[in-house]
Tab-separated table of C-alpha atoms and ligand atoms in Angstrom:
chain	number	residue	atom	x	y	z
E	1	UNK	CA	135.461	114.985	98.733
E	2	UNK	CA	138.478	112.933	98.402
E	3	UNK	CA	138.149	110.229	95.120
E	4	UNK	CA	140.480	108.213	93.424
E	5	UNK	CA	141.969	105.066	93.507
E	6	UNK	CA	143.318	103.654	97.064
E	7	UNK	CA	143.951	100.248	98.441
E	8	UNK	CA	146.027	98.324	96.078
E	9	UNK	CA	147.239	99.241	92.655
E	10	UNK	CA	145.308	99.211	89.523
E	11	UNK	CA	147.072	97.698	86.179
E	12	UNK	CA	145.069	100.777	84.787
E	13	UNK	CA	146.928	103.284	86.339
E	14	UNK	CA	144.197	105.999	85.103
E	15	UNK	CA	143.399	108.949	87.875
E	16	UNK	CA	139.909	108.568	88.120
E	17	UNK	CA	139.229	112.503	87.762
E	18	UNK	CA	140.953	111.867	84.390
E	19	UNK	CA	138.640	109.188	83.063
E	20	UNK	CA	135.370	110.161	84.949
E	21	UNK	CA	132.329	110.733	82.738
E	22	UNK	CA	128.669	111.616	82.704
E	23	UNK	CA	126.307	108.295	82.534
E	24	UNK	CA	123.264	107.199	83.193
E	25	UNK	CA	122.413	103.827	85.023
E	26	UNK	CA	119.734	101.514	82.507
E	27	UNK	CA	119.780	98.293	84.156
E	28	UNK	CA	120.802	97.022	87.469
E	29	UNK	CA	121.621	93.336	88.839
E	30	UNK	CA	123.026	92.730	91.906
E	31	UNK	CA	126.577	94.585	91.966
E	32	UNK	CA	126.461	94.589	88.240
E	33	UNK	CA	124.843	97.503	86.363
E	34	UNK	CA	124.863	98.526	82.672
E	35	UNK	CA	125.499	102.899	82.197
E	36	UNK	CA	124.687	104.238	78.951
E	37	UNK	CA	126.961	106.967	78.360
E	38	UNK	CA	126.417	110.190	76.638
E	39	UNK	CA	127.708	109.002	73.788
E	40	UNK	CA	125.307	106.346	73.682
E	41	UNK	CA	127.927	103.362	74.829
E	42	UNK	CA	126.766	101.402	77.144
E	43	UNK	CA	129.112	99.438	80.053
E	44	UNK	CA	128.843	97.040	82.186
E	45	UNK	CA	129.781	98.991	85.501
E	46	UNK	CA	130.514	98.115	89.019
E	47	UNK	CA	129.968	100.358	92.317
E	48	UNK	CA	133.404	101.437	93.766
E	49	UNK	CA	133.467	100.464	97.480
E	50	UNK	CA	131.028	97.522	99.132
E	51	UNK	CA	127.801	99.692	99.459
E	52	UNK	CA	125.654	99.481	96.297
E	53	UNK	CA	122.572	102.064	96.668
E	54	UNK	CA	122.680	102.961	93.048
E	55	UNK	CA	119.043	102.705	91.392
E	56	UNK	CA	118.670	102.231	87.446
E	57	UNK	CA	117.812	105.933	86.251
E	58	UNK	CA	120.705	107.356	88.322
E	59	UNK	CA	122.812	109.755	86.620
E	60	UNK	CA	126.620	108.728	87.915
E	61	UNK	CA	130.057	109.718	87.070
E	62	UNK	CA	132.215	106.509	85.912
E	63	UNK	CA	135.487	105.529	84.433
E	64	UNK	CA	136.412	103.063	82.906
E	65	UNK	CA	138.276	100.332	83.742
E	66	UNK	CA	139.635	97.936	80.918
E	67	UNK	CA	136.193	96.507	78.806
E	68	UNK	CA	134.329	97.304	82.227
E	69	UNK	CA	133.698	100.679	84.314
E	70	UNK	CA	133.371	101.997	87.897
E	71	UNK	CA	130.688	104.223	89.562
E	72	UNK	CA	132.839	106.418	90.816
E	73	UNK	CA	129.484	109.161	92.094
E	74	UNK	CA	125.882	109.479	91.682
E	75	UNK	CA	124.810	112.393	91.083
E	76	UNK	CA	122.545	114.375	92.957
E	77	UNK	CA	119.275	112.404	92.582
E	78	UNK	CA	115.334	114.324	92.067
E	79	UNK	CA	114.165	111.633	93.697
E	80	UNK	CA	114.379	107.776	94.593
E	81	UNK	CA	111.588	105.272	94.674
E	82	UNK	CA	112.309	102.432	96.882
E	83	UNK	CA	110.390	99.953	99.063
E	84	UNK	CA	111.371	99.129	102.394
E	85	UNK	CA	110.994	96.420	105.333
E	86	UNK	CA	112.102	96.838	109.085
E	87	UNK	CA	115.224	95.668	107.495
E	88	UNK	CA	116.197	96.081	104.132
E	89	UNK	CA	115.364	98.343	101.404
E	90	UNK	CA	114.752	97.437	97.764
E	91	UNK	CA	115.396	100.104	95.024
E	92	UNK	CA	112.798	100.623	92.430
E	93	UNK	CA	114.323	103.916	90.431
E	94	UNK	CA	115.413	107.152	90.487
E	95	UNK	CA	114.768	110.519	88.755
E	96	UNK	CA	111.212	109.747	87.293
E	97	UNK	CA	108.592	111.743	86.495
E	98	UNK	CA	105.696	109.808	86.584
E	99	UNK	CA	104.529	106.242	87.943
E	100	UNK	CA	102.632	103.802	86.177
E	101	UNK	CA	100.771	101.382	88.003
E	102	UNK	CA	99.559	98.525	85.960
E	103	UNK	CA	96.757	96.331	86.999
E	104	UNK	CA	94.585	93.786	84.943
E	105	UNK	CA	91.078	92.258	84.894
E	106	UNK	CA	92.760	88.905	85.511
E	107	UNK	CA	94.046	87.864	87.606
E	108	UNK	CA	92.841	89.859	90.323
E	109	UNK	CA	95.197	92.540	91.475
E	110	UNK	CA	96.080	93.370	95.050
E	111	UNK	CA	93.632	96.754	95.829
E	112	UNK	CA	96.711	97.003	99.199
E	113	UNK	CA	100.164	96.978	96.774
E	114	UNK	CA	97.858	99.551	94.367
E	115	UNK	CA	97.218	101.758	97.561
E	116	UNK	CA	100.261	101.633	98.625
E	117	UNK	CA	102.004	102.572	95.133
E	118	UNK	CA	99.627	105.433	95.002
E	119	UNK	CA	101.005	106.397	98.712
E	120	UNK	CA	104.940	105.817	97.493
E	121	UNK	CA	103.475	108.685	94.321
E	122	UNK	CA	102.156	111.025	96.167
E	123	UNK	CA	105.220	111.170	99.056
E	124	UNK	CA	107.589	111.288	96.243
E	125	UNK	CA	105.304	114.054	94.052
E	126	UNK	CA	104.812	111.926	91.205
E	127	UNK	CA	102.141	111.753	89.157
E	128	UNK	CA	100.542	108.384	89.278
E	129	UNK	CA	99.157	106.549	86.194
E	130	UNK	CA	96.395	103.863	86.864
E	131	UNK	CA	96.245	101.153	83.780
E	132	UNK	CA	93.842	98.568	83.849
E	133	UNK	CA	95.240	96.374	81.018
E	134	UNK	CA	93.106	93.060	79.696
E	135	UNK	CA	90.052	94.647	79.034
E	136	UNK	CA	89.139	91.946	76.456
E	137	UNK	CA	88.424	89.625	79.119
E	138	UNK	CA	85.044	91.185	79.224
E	139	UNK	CA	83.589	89.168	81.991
E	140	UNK	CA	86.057	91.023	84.274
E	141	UNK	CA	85.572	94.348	83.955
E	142	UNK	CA	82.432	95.627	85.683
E	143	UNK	CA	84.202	94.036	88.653
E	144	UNK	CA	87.802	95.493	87.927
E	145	UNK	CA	85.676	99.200	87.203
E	146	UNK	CA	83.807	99.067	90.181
E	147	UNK	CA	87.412	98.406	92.523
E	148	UNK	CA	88.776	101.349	90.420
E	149	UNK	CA	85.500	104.048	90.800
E	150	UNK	CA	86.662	105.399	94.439
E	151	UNK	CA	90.467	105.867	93.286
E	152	UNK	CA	88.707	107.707	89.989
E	153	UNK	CA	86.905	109.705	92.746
E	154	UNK	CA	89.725	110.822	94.072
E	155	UNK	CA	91.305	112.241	90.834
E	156	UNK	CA	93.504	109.732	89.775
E	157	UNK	CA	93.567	109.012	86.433
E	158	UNK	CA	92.729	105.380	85.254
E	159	UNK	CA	93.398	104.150	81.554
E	160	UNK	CA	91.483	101.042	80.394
E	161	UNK	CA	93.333	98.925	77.490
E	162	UNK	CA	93.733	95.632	76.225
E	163	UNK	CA	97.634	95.310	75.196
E	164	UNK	CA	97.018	91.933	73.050
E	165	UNK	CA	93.580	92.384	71.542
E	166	UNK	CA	93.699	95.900	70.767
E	167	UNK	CA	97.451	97.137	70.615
E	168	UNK	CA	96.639	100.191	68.460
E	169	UNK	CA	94.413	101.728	70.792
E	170	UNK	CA	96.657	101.126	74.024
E	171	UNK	CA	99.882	102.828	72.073
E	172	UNK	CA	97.597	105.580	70.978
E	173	UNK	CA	96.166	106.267	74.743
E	174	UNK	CA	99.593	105.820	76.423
E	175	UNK	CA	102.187	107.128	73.552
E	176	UNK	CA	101.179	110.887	74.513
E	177	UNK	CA	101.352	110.206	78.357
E	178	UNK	CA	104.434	108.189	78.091
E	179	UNK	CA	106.353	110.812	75.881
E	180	UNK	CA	109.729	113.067	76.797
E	181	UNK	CA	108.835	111.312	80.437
E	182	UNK	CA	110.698	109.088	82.485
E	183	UNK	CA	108.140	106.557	83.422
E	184	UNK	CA	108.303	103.832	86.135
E	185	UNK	CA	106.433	101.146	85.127
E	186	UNK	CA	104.997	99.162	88.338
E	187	UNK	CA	102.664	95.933	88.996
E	188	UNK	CA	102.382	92.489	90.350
E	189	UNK	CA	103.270	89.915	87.656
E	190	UNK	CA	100.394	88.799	85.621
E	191	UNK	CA	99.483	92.068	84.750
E	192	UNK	CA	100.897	92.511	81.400
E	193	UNK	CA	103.671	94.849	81.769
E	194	UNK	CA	106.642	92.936	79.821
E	195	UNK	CA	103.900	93.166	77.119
E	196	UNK	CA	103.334	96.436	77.166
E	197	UNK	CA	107.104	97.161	76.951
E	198	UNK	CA	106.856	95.250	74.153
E	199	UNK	CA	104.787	97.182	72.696
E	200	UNK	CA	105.905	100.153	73.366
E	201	UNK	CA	109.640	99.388	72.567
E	202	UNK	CA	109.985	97.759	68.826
E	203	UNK	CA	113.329	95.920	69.932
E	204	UNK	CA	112.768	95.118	73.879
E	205	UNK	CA	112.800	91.442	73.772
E	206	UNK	CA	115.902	91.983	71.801
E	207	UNK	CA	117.767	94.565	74.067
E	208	UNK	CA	116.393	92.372	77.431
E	209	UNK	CA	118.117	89.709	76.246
E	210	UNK	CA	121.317	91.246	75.403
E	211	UNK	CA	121.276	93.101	78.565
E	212	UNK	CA	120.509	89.407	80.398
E	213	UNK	CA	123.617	88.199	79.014
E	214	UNK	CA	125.679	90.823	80.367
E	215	UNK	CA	124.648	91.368	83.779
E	216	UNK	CA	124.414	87.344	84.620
E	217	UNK	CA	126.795	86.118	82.312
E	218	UNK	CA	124.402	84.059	80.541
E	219	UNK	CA	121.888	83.195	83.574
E	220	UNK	CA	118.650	82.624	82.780
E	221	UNK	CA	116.884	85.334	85.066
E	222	UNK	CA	115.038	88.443	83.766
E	223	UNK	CA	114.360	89.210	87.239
E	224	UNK	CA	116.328	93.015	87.356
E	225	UNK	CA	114.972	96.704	86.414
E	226	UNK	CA	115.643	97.805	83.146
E	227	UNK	CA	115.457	101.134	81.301
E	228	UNK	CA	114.259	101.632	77.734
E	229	UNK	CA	114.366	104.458	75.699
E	230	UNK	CA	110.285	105.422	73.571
E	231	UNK	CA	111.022	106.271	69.912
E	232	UNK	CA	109.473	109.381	70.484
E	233	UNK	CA	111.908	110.612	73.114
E	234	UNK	CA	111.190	109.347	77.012
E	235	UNK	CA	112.701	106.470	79.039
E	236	UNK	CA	110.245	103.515	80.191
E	237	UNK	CA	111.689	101.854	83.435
E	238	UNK	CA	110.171	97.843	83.913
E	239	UNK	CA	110.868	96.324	86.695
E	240	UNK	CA	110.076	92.898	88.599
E	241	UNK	CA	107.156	91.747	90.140
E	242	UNK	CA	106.462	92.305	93.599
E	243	UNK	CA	104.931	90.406	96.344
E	244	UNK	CA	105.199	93.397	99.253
E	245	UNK	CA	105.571	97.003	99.294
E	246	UNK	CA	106.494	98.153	101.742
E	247	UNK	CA	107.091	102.067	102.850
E	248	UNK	CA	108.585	101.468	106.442
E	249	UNK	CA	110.314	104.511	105.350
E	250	UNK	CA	107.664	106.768	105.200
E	251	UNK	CA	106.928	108.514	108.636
E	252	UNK	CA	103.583	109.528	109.940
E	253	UNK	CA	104.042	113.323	108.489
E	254	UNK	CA	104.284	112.265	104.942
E	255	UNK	CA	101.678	109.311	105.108
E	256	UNK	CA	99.052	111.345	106.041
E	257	UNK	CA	99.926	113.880	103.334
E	258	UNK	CA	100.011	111.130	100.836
E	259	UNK	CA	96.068	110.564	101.271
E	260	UNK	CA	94.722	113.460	98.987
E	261	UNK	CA	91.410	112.884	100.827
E	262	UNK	CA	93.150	113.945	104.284
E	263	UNK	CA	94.437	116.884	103.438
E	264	UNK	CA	91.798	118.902	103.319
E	265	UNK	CA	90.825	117.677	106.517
E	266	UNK	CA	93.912	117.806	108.305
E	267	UNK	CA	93.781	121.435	109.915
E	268	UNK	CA	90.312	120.061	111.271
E	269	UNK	CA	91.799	117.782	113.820
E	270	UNK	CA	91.063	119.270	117.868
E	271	UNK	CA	94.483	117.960	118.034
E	272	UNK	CA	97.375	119.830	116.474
E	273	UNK	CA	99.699	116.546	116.673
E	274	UNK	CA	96.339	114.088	115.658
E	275	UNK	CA	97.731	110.526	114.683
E	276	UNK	CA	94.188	110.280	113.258
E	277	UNK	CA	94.105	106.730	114.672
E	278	UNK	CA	92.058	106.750	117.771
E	279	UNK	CA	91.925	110.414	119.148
E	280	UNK	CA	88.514	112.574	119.590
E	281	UNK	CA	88.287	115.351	117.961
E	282	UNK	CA	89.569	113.970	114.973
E	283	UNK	CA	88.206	115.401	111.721
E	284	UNK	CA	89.324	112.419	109.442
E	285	UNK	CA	87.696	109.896	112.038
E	286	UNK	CA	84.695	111.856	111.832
E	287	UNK	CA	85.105	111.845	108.123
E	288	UNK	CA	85.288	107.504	107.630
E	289	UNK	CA	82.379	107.589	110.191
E	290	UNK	CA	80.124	109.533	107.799
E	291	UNK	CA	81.296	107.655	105.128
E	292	UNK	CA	83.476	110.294	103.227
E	293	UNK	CA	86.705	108.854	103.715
E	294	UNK	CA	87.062	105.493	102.465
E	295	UNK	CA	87.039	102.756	105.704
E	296	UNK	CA	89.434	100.653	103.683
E	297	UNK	CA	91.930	103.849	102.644
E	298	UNK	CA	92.173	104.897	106.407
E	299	UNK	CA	93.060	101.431	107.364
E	300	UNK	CA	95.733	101.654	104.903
E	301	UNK	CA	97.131	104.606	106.692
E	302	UNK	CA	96.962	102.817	110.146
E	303	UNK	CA	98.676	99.664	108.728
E	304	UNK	CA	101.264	101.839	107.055
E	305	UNK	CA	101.707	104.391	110.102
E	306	UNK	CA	101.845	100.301	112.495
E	307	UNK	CA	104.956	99.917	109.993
E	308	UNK	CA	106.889	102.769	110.280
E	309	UNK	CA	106.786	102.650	113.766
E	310	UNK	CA	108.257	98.709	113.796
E	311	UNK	CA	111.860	99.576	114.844
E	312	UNK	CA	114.840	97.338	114.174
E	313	UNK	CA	115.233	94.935	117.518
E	314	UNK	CA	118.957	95.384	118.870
J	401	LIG	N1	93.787	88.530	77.660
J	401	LIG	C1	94.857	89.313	77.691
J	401	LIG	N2	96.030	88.823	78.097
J	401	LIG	C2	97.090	89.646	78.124
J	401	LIG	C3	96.997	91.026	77.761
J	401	LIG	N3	98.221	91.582	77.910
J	401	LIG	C4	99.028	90.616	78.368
J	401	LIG	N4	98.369	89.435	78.483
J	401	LIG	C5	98.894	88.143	78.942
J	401	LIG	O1	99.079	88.159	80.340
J	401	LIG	C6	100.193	87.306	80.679
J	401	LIG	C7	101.174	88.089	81.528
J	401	LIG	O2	101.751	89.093	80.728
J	401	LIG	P1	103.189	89.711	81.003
J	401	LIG	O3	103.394	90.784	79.999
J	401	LIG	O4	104.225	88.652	81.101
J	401	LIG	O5	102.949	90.325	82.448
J	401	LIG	P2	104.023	90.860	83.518
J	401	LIG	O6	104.264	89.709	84.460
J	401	LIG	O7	103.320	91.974	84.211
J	401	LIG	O8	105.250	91.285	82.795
J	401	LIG	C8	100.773	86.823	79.375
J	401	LIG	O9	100.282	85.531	79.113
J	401	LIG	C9	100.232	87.808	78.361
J	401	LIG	O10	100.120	87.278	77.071
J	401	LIG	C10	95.720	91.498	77.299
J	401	LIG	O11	95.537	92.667	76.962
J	401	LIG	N5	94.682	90.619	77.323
J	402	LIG	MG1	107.263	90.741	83.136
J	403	LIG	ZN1	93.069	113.494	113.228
């Protein structure tokens, strides 16, 4: 691969190869991002070329450039989770290890951006973390519980806390989960999460800020995906609210692999290329008719396998 610097020259007359060194990506903005070095410096960094597909958690190579730096390379990446339309694709992180999906008892959370988060887990093989935060809002929870039984059914793990009323027992159920991991912390807004990084991180507010100021110049938006570091070892990734998720990226093979409850049944199908949407013979079909597959879960599937298949109109 051929690096270094072209087009016009640079007052800083450094060879890239020179200067390049190992970084990690903590918060991203736009063009701008923030890469804690090694070393533990952290600079405000900018992409080399126009293309900018470089997620916070990304481990680059970078130089630097005066009080800023340039990505010069990512590194190869263990994975990337992103969400995607017919058009455009949004970057949530790379290189975790586990996703943590945070709901609440109030307000009430969207059962499709939770299904579809568990799908964007279990294509990427991450181990998916259900919180159900707000659990002092005790009117709410048989309701919340009851939503939350069939996905507890099918082996996902759900943790019940109440951030605000009872901090000590949330940090004691999630510290040991959260620990030496690289968590990706994911919900619609409402749900607690800047709290819980809060919590979780004694100097957040502090280091959100500081970070705010540096990626907008002083703007007032806290709308980017940042990347904290537990005191007992680990990396907590927050990122913005969401309205949509979607996974127009995700083809048929891998959605119907991302429903545990399929893939048992998958070998079952009469036909050997089953869409599991309409054909007879099919052994998931069969399975929603006798009421072992969740109706609503299967018309997930459909929707997302309709989405995939939306191609961009030329
Ligand atoms: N009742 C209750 N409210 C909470 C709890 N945790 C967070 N909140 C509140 O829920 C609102 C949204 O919290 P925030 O952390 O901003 O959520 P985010 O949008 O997901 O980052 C705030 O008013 C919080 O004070 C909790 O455990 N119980
Ligand atoms: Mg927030
Ligand atoms: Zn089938």
């Amino acid at each position: 691969m051929k690096r270094g610097v072209k087009g016009k020259a640079s007052p800083v007359a450094v060879t890239a190869q020179q200067a390049r060194r190992h970084g990690r990506v903590t918060a991203a903005h736009g063009r701008h991002y923030l890469v804690e070095a090694d070393d533990g410096e952290t600079v405000l960094c900018f992409p080399r070329g126009k293309k900018s597909e470089i997620a916070v958690g990304d481990e680059v190579q970078w130089a630097r450039t005066g009080d800023q730096g340039v990505i010069e390379e990512i590194l190869p990446r263990r994975n990337l989770l992103y969400r995607s339309d017919q058009f455009k694709s949004k970057l949530f992180a790379a290189n975790i290890d586990q996703l943590v999906i945070m709901l609440a008892t109030e307000p009430y959370f969207s059962e499709d951006l939770l299904g579809r988060a568990l799908v964007a887990a279990e294509a990427n093989e991450l181990r998916p973390l259900i919180v159900l935060n707000k659990t002092d809002v005790t009117h709410a929870v048989p309701a919340a519980r009851e939503r939350l039984a069939p996905y507890r059914a099918l082996g996902y793990e759900v943790l019940e806390l109440s951030v605000r009323a009872d901090p000590k027992a949330a940090t004691a159920l999630l510290q040991p989960r959260l620990a030496h991991q690289a968590s990706l912390l994911l919900g619609q807004s409402g749900m607690g999460k800047s709290s819980l990084v809060n919590l979780l991180v004694p100097d957040a507010d502090a280091a959100t800020r500081e970070i705010s100021t540096v990626l907008n110049s002083g703007k007032h938006t806290t709308t980017f995906t940042r990347c904290f570091h537990l005191p007992e070892g680990g990396l907590l990734i927050d990122s913005p609210g969401f309205q949509e998720f979607g996974l127009h990226h995700l083809k048929e093979g891998a959605l119907e692999r991302a429903f545990p409850e399929f893939r048992p049944l998958l070998t079952g199908c009469r036909f050997y290329n089953c869409h599991h949407l309409k054909e007879p013979g099919c052994a998931i079909l069969e399975a929603v008719a006798a009421g072992r597959v969740s109706a609503q879960r299967h018309a997930l599937y459909a929707q997302l396998v309709h989405e995939s298949e939306q191609q961009i109109p030329y």
